[in-house]
Amino acid sequence: MPDRLMLLDSASLYFRAFYGVPDTVKAPDGTPVNAVRGFLDIITKLVTLYRPTHLVACWDDDWRPQWRVDLIPSYKTHRVAEVVEAGPDVEVVPDPLEAQVPIIREALAAVGIQIVGAAEHEADDVIGTLATTASQPVDIVTGDRDLFQLVDDERDVRVVYTARGMSNLEVVTDEVVVKKYGVLPSQYADFATMRGDSSDGLPGVAGIGEKSAASLLAAHGDLAGIIAAAEAGAGMSAGVAAKITNALPYLAVAPTVVEVVKNLDLPAVDARLRPLEEQQRTDAVALAERWAIGSAMTRIIDAFDKLDADAPDATA
């Protein structure tokens, strides 16, 4: 089986699991485990469908990095539950889900899935770095369309897009991005910068929507070209040029916020998926019994059992 790396946008997926599995699913002590069970089942489905040989659960060590907030103070402001001066702000997360995050990490470790995060960076930045530096094809699993900027047919980097649900997954390639938005993946970050995104607190350029942004990129190539044309008063109407020039303070900083980091110094991890060894299996089953997630654990163990156990070791 040819090598293929799968990168999970973990928070995106465990939030989806939390809302997709009834909260009546609980451990014997009453702790909700719907997100744990759902997340394991999501991974089982992904591994079964796409047959990755390597897998990394990419983590938000800092879901709202201060350096991004310094550039755009409104960045994710509406999702802040508590401001923390000395570290990452506390995100608005339902209490029943927050209680499950440590169990999710424990369950991933039990089946040998590596978790990778980076201080002062989001999971998107970890994904950006691993996808850019990978020596094998990559599938990025996320419900965040900002990661479309990493799609690259030439390097076989795809996004498995979950926004329409796990029963309606969409594999996003260059062609899909062009068809959806009229821009190349390499232009997507500039496109998103101009369009803005209320879910991330990014205002965008006032009066420039998706169609206008796509048209400007088609005509001028990238944001730098658009700004140069606007300042020269060429290649666009005076009204559009005014919208761009009025937004220059925003456009000076927003691209750094929107573009994922691709050069983090991440630890080398052995991300190869393998059938569980006997002691791993025993420990995983004990964990599953403790938290009443036995069926989900059985399914993921079975999925791993079907992988090629004789594949050579490799690092991602």
Short mmCIF file of C-alpha atoms in Angstrom, two decimals:
data_model
loop_
_atom_site.label_atom_id
_atom_site.label_comp_id
_atom_site.label_asym_id
_atom_site.label_seq_id
_atom_site.Cartn_x
_atom_site.Cartn_y
_atom_site.Cartn_z
CA MET A 1 0.00 0.00 0.00
CA PRO A 2 1.60 3.32 -1.03
CA ASP A 3 2.34 5.76 1.77
CA ARG A 4 -0.27 8.45 2.45
CA LEU A 5 -0.29 10.85 5.39
CA MET A 6 -3.59 11.89 6.97
CA LEU A 7 -3.66 15.07 9.08
CA LEU A 8 -6.63 15.58 11.39
CA ASP A 9 -7.89 19.01 12.37
CA SER A 10 -8.65 17.50 15.74
CA ALA A 11 -10.80 20.19 17.35
CA SER A 12 -12.90 20.50 14.20
CA LEU A 13 -13.58 16.79 14.36
CA TYR A 14 -14.21 16.36 18.07
CA PHE A 15 -16.63 19.31 18.05
CA ARG A 16 -18.43 17.57 15.18
CA ALA A 17 -18.44 14.33 17.16
CA PHE A 18 -19.80 16.09 20.25
CA TYR A 19 -22.77 17.51 18.39
CA GLY A 20 -23.28 14.38 16.28
CA VAL A 21 -23.55 11.79 19.05
CA PRO A 22 -26.28 12.08 21.73
CA ASP A 23 -25.08 13.48 25.06
CA THR A 24 -26.84 10.62 26.79
CA VAL A 25 -23.75 8.52 25.99
CA LYS A 26 -21.94 8.48 29.34
CA ALA A 27 -19.37 6.56 31.33
CA PRO A 28 -20.40 4.63 34.45
CA ASP A 29 -19.42 7.62 36.63
CA GLY A 30 -21.71 9.90 34.63
CA THR A 31 -18.98 11.59 32.58
CA PRO A 32 -20.23 12.30 29.05
CA VAL A 33 -18.22 10.41 26.44
CA ASN A 34 -20.21 11.14 23.28
CA ALA A 35 -17.36 13.16 21.75
CA VAL A 36 -14.81 10.47 22.60
CA ARG A 37 -16.88 7.73 21.03
CA GLY A 38 -17.80 9.86 18.04
CA PHE A 39 -14.21 10.98 17.40
CA LEU A 40 -12.95 7.40 17.44
CA ASP A 41 -15.68 6.39 15.00
CA ILE A 42 -14.79 9.32 12.72
CA ILE A 43 -11.18 8.15 12.62
CA THR A 44 -12.29 4.58 11.95
CA LYS A 45 -14.35 5.74 8.99
CA LEU A 46 -11.55 7.89 7.61
CA VAL A 47 -8.96 5.14 7.90
CA THR A 48 -11.31 2.66 6.27
CA LEU A 49 -12.25 4.97 3.40
CA TYR A 50 -8.93 6.62 2.58
CA ARG A 51 -6.40 4.01 3.75
CA PRO A 52 -3.69 6.31 5.13
CA THR A 53 -0.46 4.66 6.16
CA HIS A 54 0.41 7.53 8.52
CA LEU A 55 -1.85 9.67 10.69
CA VAL A 56 -1.33 12.69 12.95
CA ALA A 57 -3.91 14.30 15.22
CA CYS A 58 -2.99 17.99 14.87
CA TRP A 59 -3.77 19.99 17.99
CA ASP A 60 -4.60 23.56 18.96
CA ASP A 61 -1.94 24.23 21.59
CA ASP A 62 -3.09 27.83 21.25
CA TRP A 63 -6.44 28.26 19.49
CA ARG A 64 -6.08 32.09 19.38
CA PRO A 65 -2.38 33.01 19.21
CA GLN A 66 -1.56 36.43 20.59
CA TRP A 67 0.51 37.34 17.54
CA ARG A 68 -2.59 36.97 15.38
CA VAL A 69 -4.67 38.99 17.87
CA ASP A 70 -2.03 41.72 17.92
CA LEU A 71 -2.48 42.09 14.16
CA ILE A 72 -6.29 41.87 14.14
CA PRO A 73 -7.77 42.39 17.64
CA SER A 74 -11.19 41.08 16.52
CA TYR A 75 -9.68 37.68 15.65
CA LYS A 76 -11.97 35.04 17.20
CA THR A 77 -13.05 37.55 19.87
CA HIS A 78 -16.60 36.22 19.98
CA ARG A 79 -15.28 32.78 21.01
CA VAL A 80 -13.34 33.98 24.05
CA ALA A 81 -14.74 32.79 27.38
CA GLU A 82 -11.94 34.24 29.49
CA VAL A 83 -8.90 36.38 28.70
CA VAL A 84 -5.68 34.96 30.15
CA GLU A 85 -2.80 37.42 30.35
CA ALA A 86 -0.01 34.84 30.68
CA GLY A 87 -1.20 32.24 28.20
CA PRO A 88 -3.83 31.20 25.66
CA ASP A 89 -7.28 32.66 26.24
CA VAL A 90 -9.99 30.23 27.31
CA GLU A 91 -12.25 29.30 24.40
CA VAL A 92 -16.01 28.96 24.69
CA VAL A 93 -16.40 25.18 24.85
CA PRO A 94 -19.43 23.38 26.26
CA ASP A 95 -18.54 21.97 29.68
CA PRO A 96 -19.50 18.40 28.70
CA LEU A 97 -17.07 18.59 25.78
CA GLU A 98 -14.26 20.22 27.75
CA ALA A 99 -14.40 17.34 30.22
CA GLN A 100 -13.86 14.88 27.38
CA VAL A 101 -10.76 16.42 25.79
CA PRO A 102 -8.31 14.69 28.17
CA ILE A 103 -10.11 11.39 27.56
CA ILE A 104 -9.85 11.92 23.80
CA ARG A 105 -6.10 12.42 24.14
CA GLU A 106 -5.87 9.29 26.28
CA ALA A 107 -7.86 7.26 23.75
CA LEU A 108 -5.70 8.44 20.84
CA ALA A 109 -2.55 7.48 22.73
CA ALA A 110 -4.03 4.09 23.54
CA VAL A 111 -4.34 3.22 19.85
CA GLY A 112 -0.98 4.71 18.91
CA ILE A 113 -2.14 7.90 17.20
CA GLN A 114 0.40 10.70 17.55
CA ILE A 115 -0.78 14.12 18.75
CA VAL A 116 1.22 17.10 17.51
CA GLY A 117 0.76 20.72 18.56
CA ALA A 118 2.98 23.79 18.73
CA ALA A 119 3.18 26.53 21.34
CA GLU A 120 1.56 29.81 20.26
CA HIS A 121 0.13 28.19 17.14
CA GLU A 122 -3.10 26.61 15.99
CA ALA A 123 -3.65 23.15 14.57
CA ASP A 124 -3.94 24.82 11.15
CA ASP A 125 -0.29 25.84 11.42
CA VAL A 126 0.77 22.33 12.39
CA ILE A 127 -1.18 21.01 9.42
CA GLY A 128 0.37 23.63 7.14
CA THR A 129 3.88 22.65 8.19
CA LEU A 130 3.35 18.89 7.99
CA ALA A 131 1.52 19.10 4.65
CA THR A 132 4.21 21.33 3.15
CA THR A 133 7.15 19.24 4.32
CA ALA A 134 5.64 15.78 3.75
CA SER A 135 7.40 13.48 1.32
CA GLN A 136 4.21 11.51 0.60
CA PRO A 137 0.65 12.36 -0.54
CA VAL A 138 -1.44 14.09 2.12
CA ASP A 139 -5.11 14.12 3.10
CA ILE A 140 -6.14 16.99 5.41
CA VAL A 141 -9.39 16.30 7.27
CA THR A 142 -11.20 19.43 8.37
CA GLY A 143 -14.39 21.42 8.32
CA ASP A 144 -12.40 24.65 7.94
CA ARG A 145 -12.26 25.92 4.38
CA ASP A 146 -9.26 28.14 5.21
CA LEU A 147 -7.17 25.01 4.74
CA PHE A 148 -8.12 24.95 1.06
CA GLN A 149 -5.03 27.16 0.66
CA LEU A 150 -2.93 24.00 1.13
CA VAL A 151 -4.54 21.99 -1.68
CA ASP A 152 -1.94 21.13 -4.31
CA ASP A 153 -2.59 18.59 -7.05
CA GLU A 154 1.05 18.56 -8.09
CA ARG A 155 2.09 17.34 -4.62
CA ASP A 156 -1.12 15.30 -4.12
CA VAL A 157 -2.28 17.33 -1.14
CA ARG A 158 -6.06 17.14 -0.77
CA VAL A 159 -8.62 18.27 1.78
CA VAL A 160 -11.27 15.84 2.98
CA TYR A 161 -13.94 18.41 3.80
CA THR A 162 -16.39 17.49 6.54
CA ALA A 163 -18.67 20.54 6.61
CA ARG A 164 -21.60 18.65 5.07
CA GLY A 165 -21.27 15.77 7.51
CA MET A 166 -19.39 12.49 7.76
CA SER A 167 -21.87 10.79 5.45
CA ASN A 168 -21.24 13.41 2.75
CA LEU A 169 -17.48 13.92 2.72
CA GLU A 170 -16.00 15.95 -0.13
CA VAL A 171 -12.48 15.48 -1.46
CA VAL A 172 -11.22 18.93 -2.40
CA THR A 173 -8.64 19.20 -5.19
CA ASP A 174 -7.44 22.10 -7.35
CA GLU A 175 -10.41 21.60 -9.65
CA VAL A 176 -12.91 21.73 -6.81
CA VAL A 177 -11.48 24.97 -5.41
CA VAL A 178 -11.53 26.60 -8.85
CA LYS A 179 -15.09 25.41 -9.47
CA LYS A 180 -16.35 26.59 -6.08
CA TYR A 181 -14.62 29.93 -5.83
CA GLY A 182 -13.05 30.81 -9.17
CA VAL A 183 -9.55 30.97 -7.67
CA LEU A 184 -6.58 28.61 -7.47
CA PRO A 185 -5.70 27.11 -4.09
CA SER A 186 -2.53 29.22 -4.16
CA GLN A 187 -4.78 32.31 -4.31
CA TYR A 188 -7.19 31.14 -1.63
CA ALA A 189 -5.55 32.91 1.32
CA ASP A 190 -5.71 36.24 -0.53
CA PHE A 191 -9.30 35.46 -1.52
CA ALA A 192 -10.22 34.72 2.11
CA THR A 193 -8.46 37.86 3.30
CA MET A 194 -10.57 40.05 1.03
CA ARG A 195 -13.83 38.16 1.59
CA GLY A 196 -13.42 38.08 5.35
CA ASP A 197 -14.89 35.50 7.73
CA SER A 198 -17.27 36.45 10.52
CA SER A 199 -16.70 33.09 12.22
CA ASP A 200 -13.07 34.08 12.76
CA GLY A 201 -13.69 37.77 13.37
CA LEU A 202 -12.06 38.81 10.09
CA PRO A 203 -13.88 41.84 8.65
CA GLY A 204 -12.61 41.53 5.09
CA VAL A 205 -12.63 44.41 2.62
CA ALA A 206 -15.89 46.35 2.87
CA GLY A 207 -17.90 45.95 -0.30
CA ILE A 208 -15.79 43.10 -1.70
CA GLY A 209 -17.54 39.74 -1.70
CA GLU A 210 -16.52 36.37 -3.09
CA LYS A 211 -17.28 37.19 -6.73
CA SER A 212 -15.46 40.52 -6.64
CA ALA A 213 -12.47 38.97 -4.87
CA ALA A 214 -12.27 36.17 -7.43
CA SER A 215 -12.51 38.64 -10.33
CA LEU A 216 -9.76 40.82 -8.88
CA LEU A 217 -7.47 37.82 -8.39
CA ALA A 218 -8.16 36.60 -11.93
CA ALA A 219 -7.17 40.01 -13.26
CA HIS A 220 -4.21 40.81 -11.03
CA GLY A 221 -2.89 37.47 -9.77
CA ASP A 222 -2.50 38.13 -6.07
CA LEU A 223 -3.21 40.66 -3.35
CA ALA A 224 -0.01 42.59 -4.02
CA GLY A 225 -1.02 42.96 -7.67
CA ILE A 226 -4.51 44.08 -6.68
CA ILE A 227 -3.17 46.72 -4.30
CA ALA A 228 -0.69 47.99 -6.90
CA ALA A 229 -3.45 48.28 -9.50
CA ALA A 230 -5.77 50.05 -7.05
CA GLU A 231 -3.12 52.55 -6.08
CA ALA A 232 -2.34 53.18 -9.76
CA GLY A 233 -6.02 53.52 -10.58
CA ALA A 234 -5.73 50.92 -13.31
CA GLY A 235 -7.51 47.70 -14.15
CA MET A 236 -10.58 48.29 -11.99
CA SER A 237 -13.30 50.85 -11.47
CA ALA A 238 -12.65 53.87 -9.30
CA GLY A 239 -15.18 52.54 -6.79
CA VAL A 240 -13.46 49.19 -6.42
CA ALA A 241 -10.05 50.87 -6.23
CA ALA A 242 -11.35 53.08 -3.41
CA LYS A 243 -12.57 50.01 -1.50
CA ILE A 244 -9.13 48.45 -1.76
CA THR A 245 -7.21 51.59 -0.80
CA ASN A 246 -9.56 52.31 2.10
CA ALA A 247 -8.78 48.84 3.43
CA LEU A 248 -4.99 49.14 3.19
CA PRO A 249 -4.41 49.09 6.98
CA TYR A 250 -6.37 45.83 7.20
CA LEU A 251 -4.68 44.38 4.10
CA ALA A 252 -1.26 45.14 5.56
CA VAL A 253 -1.80 42.67 8.42
CA ALA A 254 -4.63 40.29 7.49
CA PRO A 255 -2.64 38.04 5.14
CA THR A 256 -0.31 37.09 8.00
CA VAL A 257 -3.34 36.13 10.09
CA VAL A 258 -5.09 34.17 7.34
CA GLU A 259 -2.10 32.33 5.88
CA VAL A 260 -1.21 29.17 7.78
CA VAL A 261 2.34 28.83 9.03
CA LYS A 262 4.36 26.32 7.02
CA ASN A 263 7.74 26.33 8.76
CA LEU A 264 7.20 25.35 12.39
CA ASP A 265 9.96 23.44 14.12
CA LEU A 266 7.99 20.31 14.95
CA PRO A 267 9.26 17.14 16.60
CA ALA A 268 9.75 14.13 14.37
CA VAL A 269 7.12 11.52 15.22
CA ASP A 270 6.54 7.99 14.06
CA ALA A 271 3.07 8.45 12.61
CA ARG A 272 2.75 5.08 10.88
CA LEU A 273 -0.50 3.30 11.65
CA ARG A 274 -0.05 -0.25 12.90
CA PRO A 275 -2.19 -3.01 14.34
CA LEU A 276 -2.05 -2.84 18.11
CA GLU A 277 0.44 -5.04 19.92
CA GLU A 278 -0.82 -7.33 22.66
CA GLN A 279 -0.11 -4.99 25.59
CA GLN A 280 -1.50 -2.01 23.68
CA ARG A 281 -4.64 -3.97 22.97
CA THR A 282 -5.02 -4.94 26.62
CA ASP A 283 -4.56 -1.34 27.76
CA ALA A 284 -6.92 0.02 25.11
CA VAL A 285 -9.64 -2.44 26.07
CA ALA A 286 -9.21 -1.52 29.75
CA LEU A 287 -9.52 2.16 28.88
CA ALA A 288 -12.61 1.45 26.81
CA GLU A 289 -14.23 -0.44 29.67
CA ARG A 290 -13.46 2.36 32.10
CA TRP A 291 -15.14 4.96 29.91
CA ALA A 292 -17.82 2.76 28.31
CA ILE A 293 -16.53 3.33 24.78
CA GLY A 294 -15.99 -0.34 24.07
CA SER A 295 -17.79 -0.55 20.73
CA ALA A 296 -15.97 2.47 19.30
CA MET A 297 -12.63 1.14 20.55
CA THR A 298 -13.33 -2.27 19.04
CA ARG A 299 -14.12 -0.70 15.68
CA ILE A 300 -10.93 1.35 15.53
CA ILE A 301 -8.79 -1.60 16.66
CA ASP A 302 -10.38 -3.75 13.96
CA ALA A 303 -9.70 -1.05 11.36
CA PHE A 304 -6.04 -0.94 12.37
CA ASP A 305 -5.86 -4.74 12.27
CA LYS A 306 -6.68 -4.56 8.58
CA LEU A 307 -3.71 -2.30 7.85
CA ASP A 308 -0.50 -3.69 6.41
CA ALA A 309 1.43 -4.61 9.54
CA ASP A 310 4.53 -5.38 7.49
CA ALA A 311 4.87 -1.88 6.01
CA PRO A 312 8.32 -0.40 6.70
CA ASP A 313 8.69 2.12 9.49
CA ALA A 314 8.64 5.78 8.52
CA THR A 315 8.31 9.14 10.18
CA ALA A 316 6.05 12.02 9.23
#
